[in-house]
XYZ file of C-alpha atoms in Angstrom:
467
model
C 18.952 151.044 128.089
C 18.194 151.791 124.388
C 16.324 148.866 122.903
C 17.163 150.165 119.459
C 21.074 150.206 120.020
C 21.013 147.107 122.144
C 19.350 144.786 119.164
C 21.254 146.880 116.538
C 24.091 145.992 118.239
C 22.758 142.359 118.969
C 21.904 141.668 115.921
C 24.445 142.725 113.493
C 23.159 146.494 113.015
C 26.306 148.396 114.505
C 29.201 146.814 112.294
C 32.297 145.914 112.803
C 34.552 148.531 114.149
C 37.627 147.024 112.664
C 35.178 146.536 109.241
C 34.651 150.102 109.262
C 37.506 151.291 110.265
C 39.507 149.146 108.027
C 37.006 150.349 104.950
C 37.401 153.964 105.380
C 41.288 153.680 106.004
C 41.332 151.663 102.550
C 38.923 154.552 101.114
C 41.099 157.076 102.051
C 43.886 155.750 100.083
C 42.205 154.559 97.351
C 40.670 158.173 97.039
C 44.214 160.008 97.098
C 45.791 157.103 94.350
C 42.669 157.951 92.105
C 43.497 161.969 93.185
C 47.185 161.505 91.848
C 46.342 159.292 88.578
C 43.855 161.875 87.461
C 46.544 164.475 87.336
C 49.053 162.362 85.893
C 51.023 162.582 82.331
C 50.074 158.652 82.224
C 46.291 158.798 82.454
C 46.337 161.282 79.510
C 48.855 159.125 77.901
C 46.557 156.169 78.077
C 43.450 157.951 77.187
C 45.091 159.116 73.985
C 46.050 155.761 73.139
C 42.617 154.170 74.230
C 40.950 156.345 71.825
C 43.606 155.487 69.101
C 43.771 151.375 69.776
C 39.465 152.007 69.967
C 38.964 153.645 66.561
C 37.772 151.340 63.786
C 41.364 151.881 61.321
C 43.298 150.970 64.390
C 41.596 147.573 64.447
C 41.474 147.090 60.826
C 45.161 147.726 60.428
C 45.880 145.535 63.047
C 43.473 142.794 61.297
C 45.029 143.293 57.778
C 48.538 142.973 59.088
C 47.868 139.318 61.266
C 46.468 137.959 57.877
C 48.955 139.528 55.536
C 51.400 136.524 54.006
C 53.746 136.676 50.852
C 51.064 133.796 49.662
C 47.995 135.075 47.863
C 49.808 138.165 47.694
C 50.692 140.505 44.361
C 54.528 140.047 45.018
C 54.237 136.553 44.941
C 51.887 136.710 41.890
C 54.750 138.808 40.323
C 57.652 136.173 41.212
C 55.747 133.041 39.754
C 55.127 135.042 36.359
C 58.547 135.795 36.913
C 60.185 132.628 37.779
C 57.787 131.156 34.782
C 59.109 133.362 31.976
C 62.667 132.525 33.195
C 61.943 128.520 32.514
C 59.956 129.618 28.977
C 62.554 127.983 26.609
C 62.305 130.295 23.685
C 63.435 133.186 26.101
C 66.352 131.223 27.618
C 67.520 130.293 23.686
C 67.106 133.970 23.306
C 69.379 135.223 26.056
C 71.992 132.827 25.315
C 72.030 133.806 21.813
C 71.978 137.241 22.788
C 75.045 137.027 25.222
C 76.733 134.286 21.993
C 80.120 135.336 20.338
C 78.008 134.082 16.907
C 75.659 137.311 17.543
C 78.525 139.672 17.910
C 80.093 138.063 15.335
C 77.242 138.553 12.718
C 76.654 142.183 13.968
C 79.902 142.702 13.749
C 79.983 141.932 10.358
C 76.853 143.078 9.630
C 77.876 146.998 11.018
C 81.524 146.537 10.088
C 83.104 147.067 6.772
C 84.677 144.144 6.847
C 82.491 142.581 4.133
C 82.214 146.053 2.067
C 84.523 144.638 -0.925
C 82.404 141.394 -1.363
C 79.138 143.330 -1.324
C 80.587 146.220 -3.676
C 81.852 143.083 -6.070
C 78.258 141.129 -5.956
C 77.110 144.304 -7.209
C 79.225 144.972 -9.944
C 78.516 141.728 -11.419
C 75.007 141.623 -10.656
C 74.718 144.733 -12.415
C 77.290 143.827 -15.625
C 78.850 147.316 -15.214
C 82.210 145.564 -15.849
C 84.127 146.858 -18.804
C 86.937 144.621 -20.338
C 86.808 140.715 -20.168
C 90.162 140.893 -18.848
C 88.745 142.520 -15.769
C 85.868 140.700 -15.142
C 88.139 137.491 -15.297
C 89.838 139.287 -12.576
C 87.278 140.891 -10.263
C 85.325 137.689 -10.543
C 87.943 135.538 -9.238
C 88.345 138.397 -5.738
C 84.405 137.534 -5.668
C 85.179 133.485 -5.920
C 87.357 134.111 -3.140
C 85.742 136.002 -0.900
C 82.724 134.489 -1.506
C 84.417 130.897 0.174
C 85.328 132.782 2.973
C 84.772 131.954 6.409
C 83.146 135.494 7.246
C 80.731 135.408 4.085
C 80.067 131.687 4.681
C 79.176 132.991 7.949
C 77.262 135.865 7.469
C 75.333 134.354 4.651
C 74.223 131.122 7.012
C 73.598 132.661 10.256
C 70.671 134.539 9.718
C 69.131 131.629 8.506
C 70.012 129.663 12.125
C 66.953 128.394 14.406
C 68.840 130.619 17.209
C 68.604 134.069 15.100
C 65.453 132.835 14.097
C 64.183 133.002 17.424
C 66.054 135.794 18.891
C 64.622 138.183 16.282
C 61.365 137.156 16.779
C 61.755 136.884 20.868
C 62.992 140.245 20.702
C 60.242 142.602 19.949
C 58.075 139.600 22.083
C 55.542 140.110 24.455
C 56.746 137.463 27.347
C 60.977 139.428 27.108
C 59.122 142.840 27.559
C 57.213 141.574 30.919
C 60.203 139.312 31.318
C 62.861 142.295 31.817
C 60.005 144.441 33.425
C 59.525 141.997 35.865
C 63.018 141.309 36.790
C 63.730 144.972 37.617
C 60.734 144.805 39.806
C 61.558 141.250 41.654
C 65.960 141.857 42.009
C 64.808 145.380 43.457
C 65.527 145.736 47.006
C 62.418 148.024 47.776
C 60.419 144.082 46.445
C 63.054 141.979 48.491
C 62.806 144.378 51.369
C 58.664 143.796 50.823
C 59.067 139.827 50.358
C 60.709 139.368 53.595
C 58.314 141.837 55.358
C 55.413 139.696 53.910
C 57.035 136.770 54.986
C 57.894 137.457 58.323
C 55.455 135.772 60.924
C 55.970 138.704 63.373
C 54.426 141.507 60.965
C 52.518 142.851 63.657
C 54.841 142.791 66.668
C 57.136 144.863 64.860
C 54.773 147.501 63.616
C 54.820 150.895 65.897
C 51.087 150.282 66.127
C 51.842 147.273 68.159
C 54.168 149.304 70.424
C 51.665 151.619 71.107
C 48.886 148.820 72.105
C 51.597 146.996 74.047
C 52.431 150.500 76.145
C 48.185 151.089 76.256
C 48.012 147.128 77.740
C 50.773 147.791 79.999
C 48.928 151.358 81.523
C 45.874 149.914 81.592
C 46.838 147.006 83.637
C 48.870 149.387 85.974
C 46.881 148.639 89.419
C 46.832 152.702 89.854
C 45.189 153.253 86.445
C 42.844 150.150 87.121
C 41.585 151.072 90.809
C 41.552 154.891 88.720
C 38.902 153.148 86.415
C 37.293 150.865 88.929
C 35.874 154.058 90.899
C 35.749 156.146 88.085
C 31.947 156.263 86.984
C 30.574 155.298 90.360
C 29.810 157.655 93.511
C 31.709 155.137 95.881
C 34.557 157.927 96.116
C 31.702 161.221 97.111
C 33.136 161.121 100.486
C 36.888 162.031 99.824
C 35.970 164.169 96.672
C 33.846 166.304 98.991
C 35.493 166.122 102.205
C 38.671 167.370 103.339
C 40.207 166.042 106.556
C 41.420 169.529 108.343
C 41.990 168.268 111.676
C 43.381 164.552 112.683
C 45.433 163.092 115.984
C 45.723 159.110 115.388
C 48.617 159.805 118.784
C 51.338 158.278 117.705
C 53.873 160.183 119.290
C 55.605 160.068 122.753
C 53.557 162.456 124.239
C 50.799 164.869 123.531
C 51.086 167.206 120.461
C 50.926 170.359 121.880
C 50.695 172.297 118.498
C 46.955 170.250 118.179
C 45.957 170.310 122.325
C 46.265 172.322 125.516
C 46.077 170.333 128.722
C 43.640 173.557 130.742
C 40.073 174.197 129.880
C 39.616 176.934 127.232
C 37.319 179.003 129.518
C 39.512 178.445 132.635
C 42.186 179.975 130.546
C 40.448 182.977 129.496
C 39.786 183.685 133.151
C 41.393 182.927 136.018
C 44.385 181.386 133.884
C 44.431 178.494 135.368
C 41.958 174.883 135.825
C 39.368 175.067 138.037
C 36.624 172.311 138.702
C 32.927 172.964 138.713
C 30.782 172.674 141.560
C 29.995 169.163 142.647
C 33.081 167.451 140.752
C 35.194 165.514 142.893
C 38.251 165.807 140.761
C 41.032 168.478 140.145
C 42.893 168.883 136.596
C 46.246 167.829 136.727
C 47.700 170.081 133.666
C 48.278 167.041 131.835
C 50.097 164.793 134.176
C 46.958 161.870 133.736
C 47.402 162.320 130.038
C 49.544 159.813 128.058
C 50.140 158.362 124.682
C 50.074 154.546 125.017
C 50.185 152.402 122.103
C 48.996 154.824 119.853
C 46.472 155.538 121.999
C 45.380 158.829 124.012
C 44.548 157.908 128.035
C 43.288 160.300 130.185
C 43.877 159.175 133.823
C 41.700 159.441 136.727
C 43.691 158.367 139.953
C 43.044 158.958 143.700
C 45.106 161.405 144.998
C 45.199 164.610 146.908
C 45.439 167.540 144.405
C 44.789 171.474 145.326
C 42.556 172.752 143.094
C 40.058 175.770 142.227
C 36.468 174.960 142.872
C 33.720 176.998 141.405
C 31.241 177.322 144.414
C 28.030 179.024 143.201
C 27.889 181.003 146.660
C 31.096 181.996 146.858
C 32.726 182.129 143.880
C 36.315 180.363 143.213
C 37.583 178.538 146.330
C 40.764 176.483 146.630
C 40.171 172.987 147.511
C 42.239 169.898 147.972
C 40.211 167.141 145.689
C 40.871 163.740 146.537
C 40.744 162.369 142.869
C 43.382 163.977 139.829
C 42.380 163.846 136.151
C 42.572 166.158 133.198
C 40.381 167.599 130.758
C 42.067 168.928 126.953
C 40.812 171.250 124.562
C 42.111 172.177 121.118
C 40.291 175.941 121.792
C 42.603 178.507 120.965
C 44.588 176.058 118.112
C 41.728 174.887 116.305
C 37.994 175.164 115.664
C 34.972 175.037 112.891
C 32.169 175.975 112.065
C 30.136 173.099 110.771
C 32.001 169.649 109.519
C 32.252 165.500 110.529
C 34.069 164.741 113.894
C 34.753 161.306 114.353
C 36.575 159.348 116.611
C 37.448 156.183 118.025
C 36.695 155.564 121.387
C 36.391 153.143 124.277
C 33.211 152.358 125.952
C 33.835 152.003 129.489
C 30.989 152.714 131.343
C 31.202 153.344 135.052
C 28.500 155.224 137.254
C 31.292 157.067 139.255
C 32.696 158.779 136.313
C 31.614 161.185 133.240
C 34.458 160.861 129.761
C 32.973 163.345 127.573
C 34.034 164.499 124.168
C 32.246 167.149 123.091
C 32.136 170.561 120.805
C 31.997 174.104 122.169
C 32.229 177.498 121.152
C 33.113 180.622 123.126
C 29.535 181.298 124.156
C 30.685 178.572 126.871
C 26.541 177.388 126.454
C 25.654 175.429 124.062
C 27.521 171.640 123.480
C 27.531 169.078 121.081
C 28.229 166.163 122.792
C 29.885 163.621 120.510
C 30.511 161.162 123.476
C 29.303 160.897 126.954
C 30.103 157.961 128.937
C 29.590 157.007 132.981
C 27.031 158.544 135.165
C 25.050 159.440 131.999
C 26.208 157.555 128.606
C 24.540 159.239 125.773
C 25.416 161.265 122.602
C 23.584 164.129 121.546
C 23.154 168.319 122.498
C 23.269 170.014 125.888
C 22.609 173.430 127.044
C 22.870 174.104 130.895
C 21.000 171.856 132.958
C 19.250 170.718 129.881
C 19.798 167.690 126.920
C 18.394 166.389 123.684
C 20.306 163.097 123.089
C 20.632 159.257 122.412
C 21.427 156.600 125.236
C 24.262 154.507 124.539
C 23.289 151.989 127.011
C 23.409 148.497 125.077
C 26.741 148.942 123.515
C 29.257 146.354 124.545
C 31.024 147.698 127.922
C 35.154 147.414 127.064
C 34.855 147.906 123.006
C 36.109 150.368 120.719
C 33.199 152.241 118.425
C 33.771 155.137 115.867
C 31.526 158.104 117.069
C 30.724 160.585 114.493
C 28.580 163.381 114.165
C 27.504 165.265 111.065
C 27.226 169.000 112.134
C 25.355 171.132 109.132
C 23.657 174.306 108.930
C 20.113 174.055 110.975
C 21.121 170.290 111.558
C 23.568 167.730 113.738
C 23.229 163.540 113.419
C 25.328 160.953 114.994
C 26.416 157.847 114.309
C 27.924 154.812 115.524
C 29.711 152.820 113.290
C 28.334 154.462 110.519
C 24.682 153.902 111.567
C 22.326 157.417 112.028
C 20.953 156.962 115.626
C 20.145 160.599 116.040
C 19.262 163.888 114.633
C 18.804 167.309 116.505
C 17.234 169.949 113.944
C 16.363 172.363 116.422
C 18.634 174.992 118.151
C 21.761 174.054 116.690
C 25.169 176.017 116.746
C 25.981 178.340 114.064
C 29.067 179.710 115.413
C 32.570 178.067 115.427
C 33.616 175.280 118.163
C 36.418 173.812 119.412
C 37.326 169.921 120.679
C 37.139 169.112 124.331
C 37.869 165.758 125.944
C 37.828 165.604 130.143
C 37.126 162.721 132.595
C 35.080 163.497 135.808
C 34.778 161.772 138.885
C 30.853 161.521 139.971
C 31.625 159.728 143.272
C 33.483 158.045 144.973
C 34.454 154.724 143.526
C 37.186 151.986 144.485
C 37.453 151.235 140.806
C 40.816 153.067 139.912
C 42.892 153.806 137.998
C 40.236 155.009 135.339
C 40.772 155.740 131.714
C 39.072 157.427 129.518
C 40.844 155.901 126.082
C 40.401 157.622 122.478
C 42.217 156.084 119.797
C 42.128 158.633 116.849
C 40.499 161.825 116.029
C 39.740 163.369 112.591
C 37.044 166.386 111.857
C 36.217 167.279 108.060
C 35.116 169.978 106.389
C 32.931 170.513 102.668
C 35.850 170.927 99.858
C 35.452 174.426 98.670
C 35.048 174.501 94.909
């Protein structure tokens, strides 16, 4: 047994399965929502805006228009002068003298010629240029007359009226030049237009600045944008940014996918066409018969049953056999392989002495493996090369529970996890060539304990982005 793995796992330092599992699922999404925000037309829409609702006249014009009122203001400044001339006495004696029929009247008279005679006869006697006594007797009795009429009665008293009075003076006045000068202003619809602007409470919510915070709230609060900004200056997404997931099976099909796995060992294939079991192995391969898809789950099958096989016998050669035991063993060689990546997968631990489920990596050397899984008569992870290994005992894990296996196969380097934790590290002749997935359960010995299943719930390998 491995001490370390055994209090690791004991102790709380293998996690959760469902934990991790549930974290990287979660990652995984949140990686390819922050993917499509930072391409999107509203992410540069909201930056634009951000920098526009940030900058320092932004704020200030926001600030000016919550505090701007009609009170305090110049337009209101304007309407009291206003509204104050318009009491002012002297002006409202002026204007209704100036819109008077007495006014007309004397204007009238004053621009007519209505009043020529009398003036011409005031003259003439004023000035004696009369000739004859006889005419003077007669010219100055027209004057007499004229004189007591109501026009020249008129026009001789009115000018000398307190309302003439002050419209003459009131006229050429200071308080009816800002008076009229005011009232074009304050009856102008551009000022009314401003009053009611001024004295509307909701200045602000109808500016197109406040549109344009209102549409930067509503982006920013968008849960895309905000998981876009939660992860945006932190390293949390490094995984999916520099990972791409080129291979994955989570089985959740009827049956096999046979575009991702063939049911006969890659070398058998090559040569005799056909599977074959290796010296010692009690099993034959059943060409995927033990292999189902149950519950979204991949099973591999060991039963007892008589099965003709191919045995490799070292003496020899390839002998046909009948095996008492049928299983299966899959490989993706031939549909898919890589050179250098992250294989994980979740599988069942289920040891049992009479059986070997391996999941492993090989190339077409057929010599070296990386063995992400091993499980029964030896349970260990780690690298093999012909009668030879380098690896980790799994020993202490909890017999009948799923783990995520991983290993992290660089250039000159492969480490393994469980769960996440590094158990293991081989820096030492380490493949450089492509490899392929294999998966195969092997019967050990003889063993009462059937059916046997070798259970893998997903599979996923990743490789580096390429810039």
């Amino acid at each position: 047994m491995s001490l370390k793995l055994f209090l690791l796992n004991t102790f709380g330092g293998i996690k959760s399965t469902s934990k991790i599992e549930s974290a990287k699922e979660s990652l995984w999404k949140d990686y390819h929502v922050f993917s499509q925000v930072e391409q999107s037309d509203e992410l540069k829409e909201l930056l634009r805006l951000e920098e526009k609702v940030n900058a320092e006249s932004f704020k200030k014009l926001k600030a000016q228009l919550k505090t701007l009122r009609f009170k305090g203001s110049s337009e209101e400044r304007q309407l009291k002068q206003f509204n104050k001339l318009k009491r002012n006495k002297r002006l409202q004696k002026y204007f209704q003298t100036a819109d008077s029929a007495d006014l007309k009247r004397y204007e009238n008279l004053k621009e007519g010629n209505a009043l020529d005679r009398y003036f011409e006869l005031e003259r003439m006697i004023q000035q004696g240029s009369i000739s004859s006594a006889e005419e003077s007797k007669a010219l100055n009795a027209e004057y007499q007359q004229l004189k007591a009429s109501s026009d020249v009665q008129f026009f001789q008293k009115y000018p000398k009226s307190a309302a003439y009075k002050n419209y003459l003076r009131m006229q050429k006045s200071e308080e009816r030049r800002t008076f009229n000068e005011l009232k074009v202003v304050v009856e102008s619809d551009e000022f009314k237009t401003q009053k009611s602007y001024l004295e509307d409470p909701k200045k602000w919510e109808k500016s197109p600045e406040f549109v344009e915070e209102k549409r930067y709230l509503e982006l920013k609060n968008k849960p895309e944008i905000m998981l876009y900004q939660k992860y945006k200056n932190t390293d949390a997404l490094d995984f999916p940014k520099n990972w791409e997931l080129v291979f994955e099976d989570c089985f959740d099909g009827n049956e096999l996918n046979s575009a991702k796995w063939k049911s006969i060992n890659y070398y058998a294939e090559k040569t005799v066409g056909k599977n074959f079991s290796q010296h010692g192995d009690l099993q034959a391969f059943s060409n995927g018969k033990n292999t189902q898809i149950k519950g979204e789950r991949l099973q591999i099958q060991v039963k007892k049953e008589k099965l003709n096989s191919l045995v490799w016998n070292p003496v020899l050669g390839f002998v046909e056999k009948e095996m008492d035991y049928s299983s299966d063993t899959l490989t993706t060689g031939g549909l898919f392989e890589a050179q250098y990546g992250i294989l994980e997968a979740k599988i069942k631990y289920n040891p049992n002495k009479n059986f070997q489920d391996v999941f492993y990596l090989a190339g077409e050397q057929n010599g070296l493996r990386l063995n992400l899984f091993e499980c029964g008569a030896k349970s260990q992870l780690g690298l093999s090369q012909s009668q030879t290994s380098n690896g980790f005992s799994l020993a202490g894990l909890s017999a009948g529970k799923l783990y995520i296996f991983s290993m992290v196969w660089e250039k000159g380097k492969v480490s393994w996890k469980i769960n996440d934790k590094e158990l293991f590290t081989v820096s030492a002749n380490t493949p450089d060539y492509p490899m392929f997935l294999n998966l195969t359960s092997l019967v050990i010995q003889d063993s009462q304990a059937l059916p046997h299943y070798f259970d893998v719930d997903w599979v996923r390998f990743y490789q580096k982005r390429k810039s």
